[in-house]
XYZ file of C-alpha atoms in Angstrom:
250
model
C 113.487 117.735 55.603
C 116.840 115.790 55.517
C 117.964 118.751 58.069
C 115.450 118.421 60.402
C 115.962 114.514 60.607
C 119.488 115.788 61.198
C 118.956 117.808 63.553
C 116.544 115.653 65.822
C 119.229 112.961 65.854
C 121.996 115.319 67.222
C 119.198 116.321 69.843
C 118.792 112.678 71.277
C 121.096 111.881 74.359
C 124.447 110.693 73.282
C 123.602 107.156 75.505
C 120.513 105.021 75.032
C 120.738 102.770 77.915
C 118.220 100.509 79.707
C 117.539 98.089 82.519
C 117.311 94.419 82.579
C 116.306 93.568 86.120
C 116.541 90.385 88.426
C 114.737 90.146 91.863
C 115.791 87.194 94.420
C 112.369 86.681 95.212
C 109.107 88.013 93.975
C 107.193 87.273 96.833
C 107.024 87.626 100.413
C 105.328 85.433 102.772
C 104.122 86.579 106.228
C 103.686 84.203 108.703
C 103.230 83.970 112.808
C 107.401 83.810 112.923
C 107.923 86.650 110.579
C 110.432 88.687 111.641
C 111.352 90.814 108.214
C 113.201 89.582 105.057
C 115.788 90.463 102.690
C 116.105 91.015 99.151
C 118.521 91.338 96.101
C 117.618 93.454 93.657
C 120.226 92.887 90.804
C 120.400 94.018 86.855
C 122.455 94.810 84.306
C 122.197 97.912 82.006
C 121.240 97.087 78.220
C 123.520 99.143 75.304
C 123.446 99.340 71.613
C 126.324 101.127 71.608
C 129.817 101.235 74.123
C 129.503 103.141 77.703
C 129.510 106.290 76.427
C 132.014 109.290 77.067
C 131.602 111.787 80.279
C 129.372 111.397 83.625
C 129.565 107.582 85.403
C 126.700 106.040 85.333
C 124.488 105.785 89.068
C 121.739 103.686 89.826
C 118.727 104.424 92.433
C 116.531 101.698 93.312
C 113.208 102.728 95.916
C 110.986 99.920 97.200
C 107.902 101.348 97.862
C 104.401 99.625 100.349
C 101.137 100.743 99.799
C 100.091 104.007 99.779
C 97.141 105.547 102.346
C 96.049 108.337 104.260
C 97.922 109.151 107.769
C 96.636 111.146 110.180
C 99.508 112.741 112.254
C 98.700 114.324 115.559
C 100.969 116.697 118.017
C 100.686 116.196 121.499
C 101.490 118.974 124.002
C 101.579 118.926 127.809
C 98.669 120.257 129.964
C 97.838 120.498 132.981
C 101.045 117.462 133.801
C 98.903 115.270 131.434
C 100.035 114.961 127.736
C 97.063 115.614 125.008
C 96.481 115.691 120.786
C 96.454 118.957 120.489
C 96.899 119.444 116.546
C 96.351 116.843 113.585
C 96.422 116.860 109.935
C 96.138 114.169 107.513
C 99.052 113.192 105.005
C 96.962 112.397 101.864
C 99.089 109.704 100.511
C 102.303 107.876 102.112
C 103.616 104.396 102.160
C 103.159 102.100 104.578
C 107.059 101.159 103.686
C 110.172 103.210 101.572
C 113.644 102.735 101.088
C 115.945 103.817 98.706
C 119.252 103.216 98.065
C 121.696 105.027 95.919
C 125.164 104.015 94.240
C 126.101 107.446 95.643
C 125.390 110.271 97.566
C 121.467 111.189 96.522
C 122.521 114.798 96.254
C 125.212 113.828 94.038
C 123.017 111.804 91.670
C 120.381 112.920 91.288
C 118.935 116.576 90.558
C 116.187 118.178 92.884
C 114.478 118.445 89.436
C 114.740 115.052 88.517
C 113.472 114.098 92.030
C 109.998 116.007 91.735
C 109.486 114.804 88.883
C 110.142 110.858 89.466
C 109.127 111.532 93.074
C 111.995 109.097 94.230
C 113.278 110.692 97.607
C 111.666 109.726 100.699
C 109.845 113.367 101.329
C 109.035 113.176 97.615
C 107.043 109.785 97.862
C 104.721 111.216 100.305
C 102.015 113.666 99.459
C 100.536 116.378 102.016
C 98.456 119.201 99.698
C 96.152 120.057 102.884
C 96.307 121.426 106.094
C 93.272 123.329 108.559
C 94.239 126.797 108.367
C 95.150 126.725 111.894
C 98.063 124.659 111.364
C 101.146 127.179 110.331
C 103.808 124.705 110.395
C 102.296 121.930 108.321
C 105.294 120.309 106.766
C 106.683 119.495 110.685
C 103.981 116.532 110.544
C 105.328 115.238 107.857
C 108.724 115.305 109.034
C 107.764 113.858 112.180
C 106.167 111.205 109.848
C 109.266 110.315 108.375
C 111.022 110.810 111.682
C 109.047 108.158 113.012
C 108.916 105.449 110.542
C 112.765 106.044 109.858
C 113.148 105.058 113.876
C 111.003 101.871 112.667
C 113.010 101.244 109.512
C 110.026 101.548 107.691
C 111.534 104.737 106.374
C 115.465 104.111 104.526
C 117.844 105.822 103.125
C 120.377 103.702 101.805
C 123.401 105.935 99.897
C 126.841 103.986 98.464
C 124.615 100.785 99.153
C 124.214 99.937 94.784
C 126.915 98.232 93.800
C 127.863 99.015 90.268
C 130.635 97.332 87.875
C 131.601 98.143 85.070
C 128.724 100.694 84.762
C 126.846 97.725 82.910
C 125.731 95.299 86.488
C 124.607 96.739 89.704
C 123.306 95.068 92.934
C 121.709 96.054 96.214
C 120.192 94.342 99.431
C 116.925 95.700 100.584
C 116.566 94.705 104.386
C 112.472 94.557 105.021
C 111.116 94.579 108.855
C 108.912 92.590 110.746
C 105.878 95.454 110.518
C 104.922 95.089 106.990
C 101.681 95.675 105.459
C 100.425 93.323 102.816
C 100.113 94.596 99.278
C 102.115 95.054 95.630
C 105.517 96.626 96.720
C 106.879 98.812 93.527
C 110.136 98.146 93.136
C 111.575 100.789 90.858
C 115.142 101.094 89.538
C 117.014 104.484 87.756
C 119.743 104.753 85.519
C 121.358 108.415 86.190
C 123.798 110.215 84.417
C 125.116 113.941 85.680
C 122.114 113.585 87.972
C 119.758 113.148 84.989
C 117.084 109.774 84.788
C 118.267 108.340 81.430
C 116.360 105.457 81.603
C 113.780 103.445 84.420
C 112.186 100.320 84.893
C 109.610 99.115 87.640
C 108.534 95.543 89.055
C 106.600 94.613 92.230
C 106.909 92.466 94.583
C 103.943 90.977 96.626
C 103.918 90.818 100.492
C 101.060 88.697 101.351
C 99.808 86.792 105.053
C 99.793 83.239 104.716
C 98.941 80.420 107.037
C 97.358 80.443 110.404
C 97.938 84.544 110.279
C 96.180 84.446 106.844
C 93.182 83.083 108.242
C 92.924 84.750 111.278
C 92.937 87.776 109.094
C 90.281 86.741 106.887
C 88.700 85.981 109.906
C 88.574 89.437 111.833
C 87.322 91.526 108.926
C 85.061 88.679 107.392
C 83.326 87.440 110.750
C 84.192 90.082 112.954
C 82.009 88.138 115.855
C 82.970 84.800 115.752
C 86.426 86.176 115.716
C 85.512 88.582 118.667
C 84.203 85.387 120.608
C 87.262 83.188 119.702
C 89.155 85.842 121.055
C 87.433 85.774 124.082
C 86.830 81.925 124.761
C 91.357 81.980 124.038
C 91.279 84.832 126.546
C 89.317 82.726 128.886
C 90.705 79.414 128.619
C 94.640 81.427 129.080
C 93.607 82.647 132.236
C 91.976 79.530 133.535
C 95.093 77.341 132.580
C 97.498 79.791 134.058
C 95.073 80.176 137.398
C 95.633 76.171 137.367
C 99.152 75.903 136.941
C 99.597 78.937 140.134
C 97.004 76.736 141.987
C 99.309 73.407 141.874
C 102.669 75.538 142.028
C 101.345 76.318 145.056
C 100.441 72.724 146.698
């Protein structure tokens, strides 16, 4: 018995190290002059024993929106007029990603750690289906990503974690204008030789507030009085700026 208790304590991982994590702000408030935000997402890394021999230590942090269904069409040109030709649905991918790295990804992280933490961006989204007609399936999913990395809702951020010391690391998130409101999981990865030796996760919340708030509320609550509002604004616009040509005019 005393050899077997031996024996699983030469098996454990020679560090034990873990995250203590700081945000700069928790929440995110989206208003009519929202025009994207930035956050700091800073730790340290937790030891009951010194920075071990061997392998530095890397960091990966991922800021992930909500996750929903995408449908993903191709267009092709016929006839001089261009058309959806093909579509599948991507069963699951967020609305926002980034990650950044203290490294190169490749570098620090294995291609088995990544399917099983899911952290790069192809990894975060999920596509299990396509109509049998479809023989080049994962192209909508790159164009996905293609797209919504031309948005920056899409980021890969390498040699963007700062890390001293091995024992604090820091990174700067930049968010755009275009985000969609829900819990944004913020998760952060202690790597060694490409290897997840330890993780932690937060969220942040990204929520309308305000006049956008309630006009919000407003369209999926009382989807006709916000129909006619829109009108009678619609209305009253073009009558005022009919008005203003009129007396330009005289």
């Amino acid at each position: 018995m005393r050899w077997l208790a031996l024996f699983l304590f030469v098996a454990l991982p020679a560090w034990s190290e873990s995250v203590v994590l700081g945000l700069s702000q928790n929440e995110i408030a989206i208003t009519t002059s929202f025009d994207g935000s930035e956050i700091l997402v800073f730790g340290a890394v937790k030891r009951e024993v010194p920075v071990p021999d061997g392998p530095e230590l890397e960091v990966i942090i991922t800021v992930a929106g909500p996750s929903v269904p995408v449908m993903v069409r191709r267009k092709d040109k016929r006839v001089g007029i261009w058309v959806n030709t093909d579509a599948v649905e991507v069963d699951r991918a967020p609305s926002f990603y980034a990650v950044a790295t203290s490294g190169l990804l490749r570098d620090v992280l294995r291609d088995t750690e990544d399917l099983r933490y899911q952290i790069s961006v192809p990894r975060a989204i999920r596509s299990v289906g396509a109509p049998m007609s479809i023989t080049d399936a994962p192209a909508f999913t790159e164009a996905l990503i293609r797209i919504r990395s031309e948005a920056s809702l899409y980021q890969l951020r390498e040699n963007q974690v700062a890390v001293d010391e091995q024992t604090l690391f820091r990174a700067r998130i930049e968010l755009p204008a275009a985000l969609t409101e829900g819990a944004y999981a913020t998760r952060i990865f202690l790597t060694r030789d490409g290897q997840v030796v330890s993780s932690y996760e937060t969220s942040i919340d990204v929520r309308k507030v305000g006049l956008e708030r309630w006009l919000f509320s407003l369209s999926r609550q009382q989807p006709i009085i916000y129909g006619l509002m829109s009108l009678a604004i619609a209305i009253f616009a073009g009558w005022g700026a009919s008005a203003a040509f009129s007396l330009l005019r005289n």
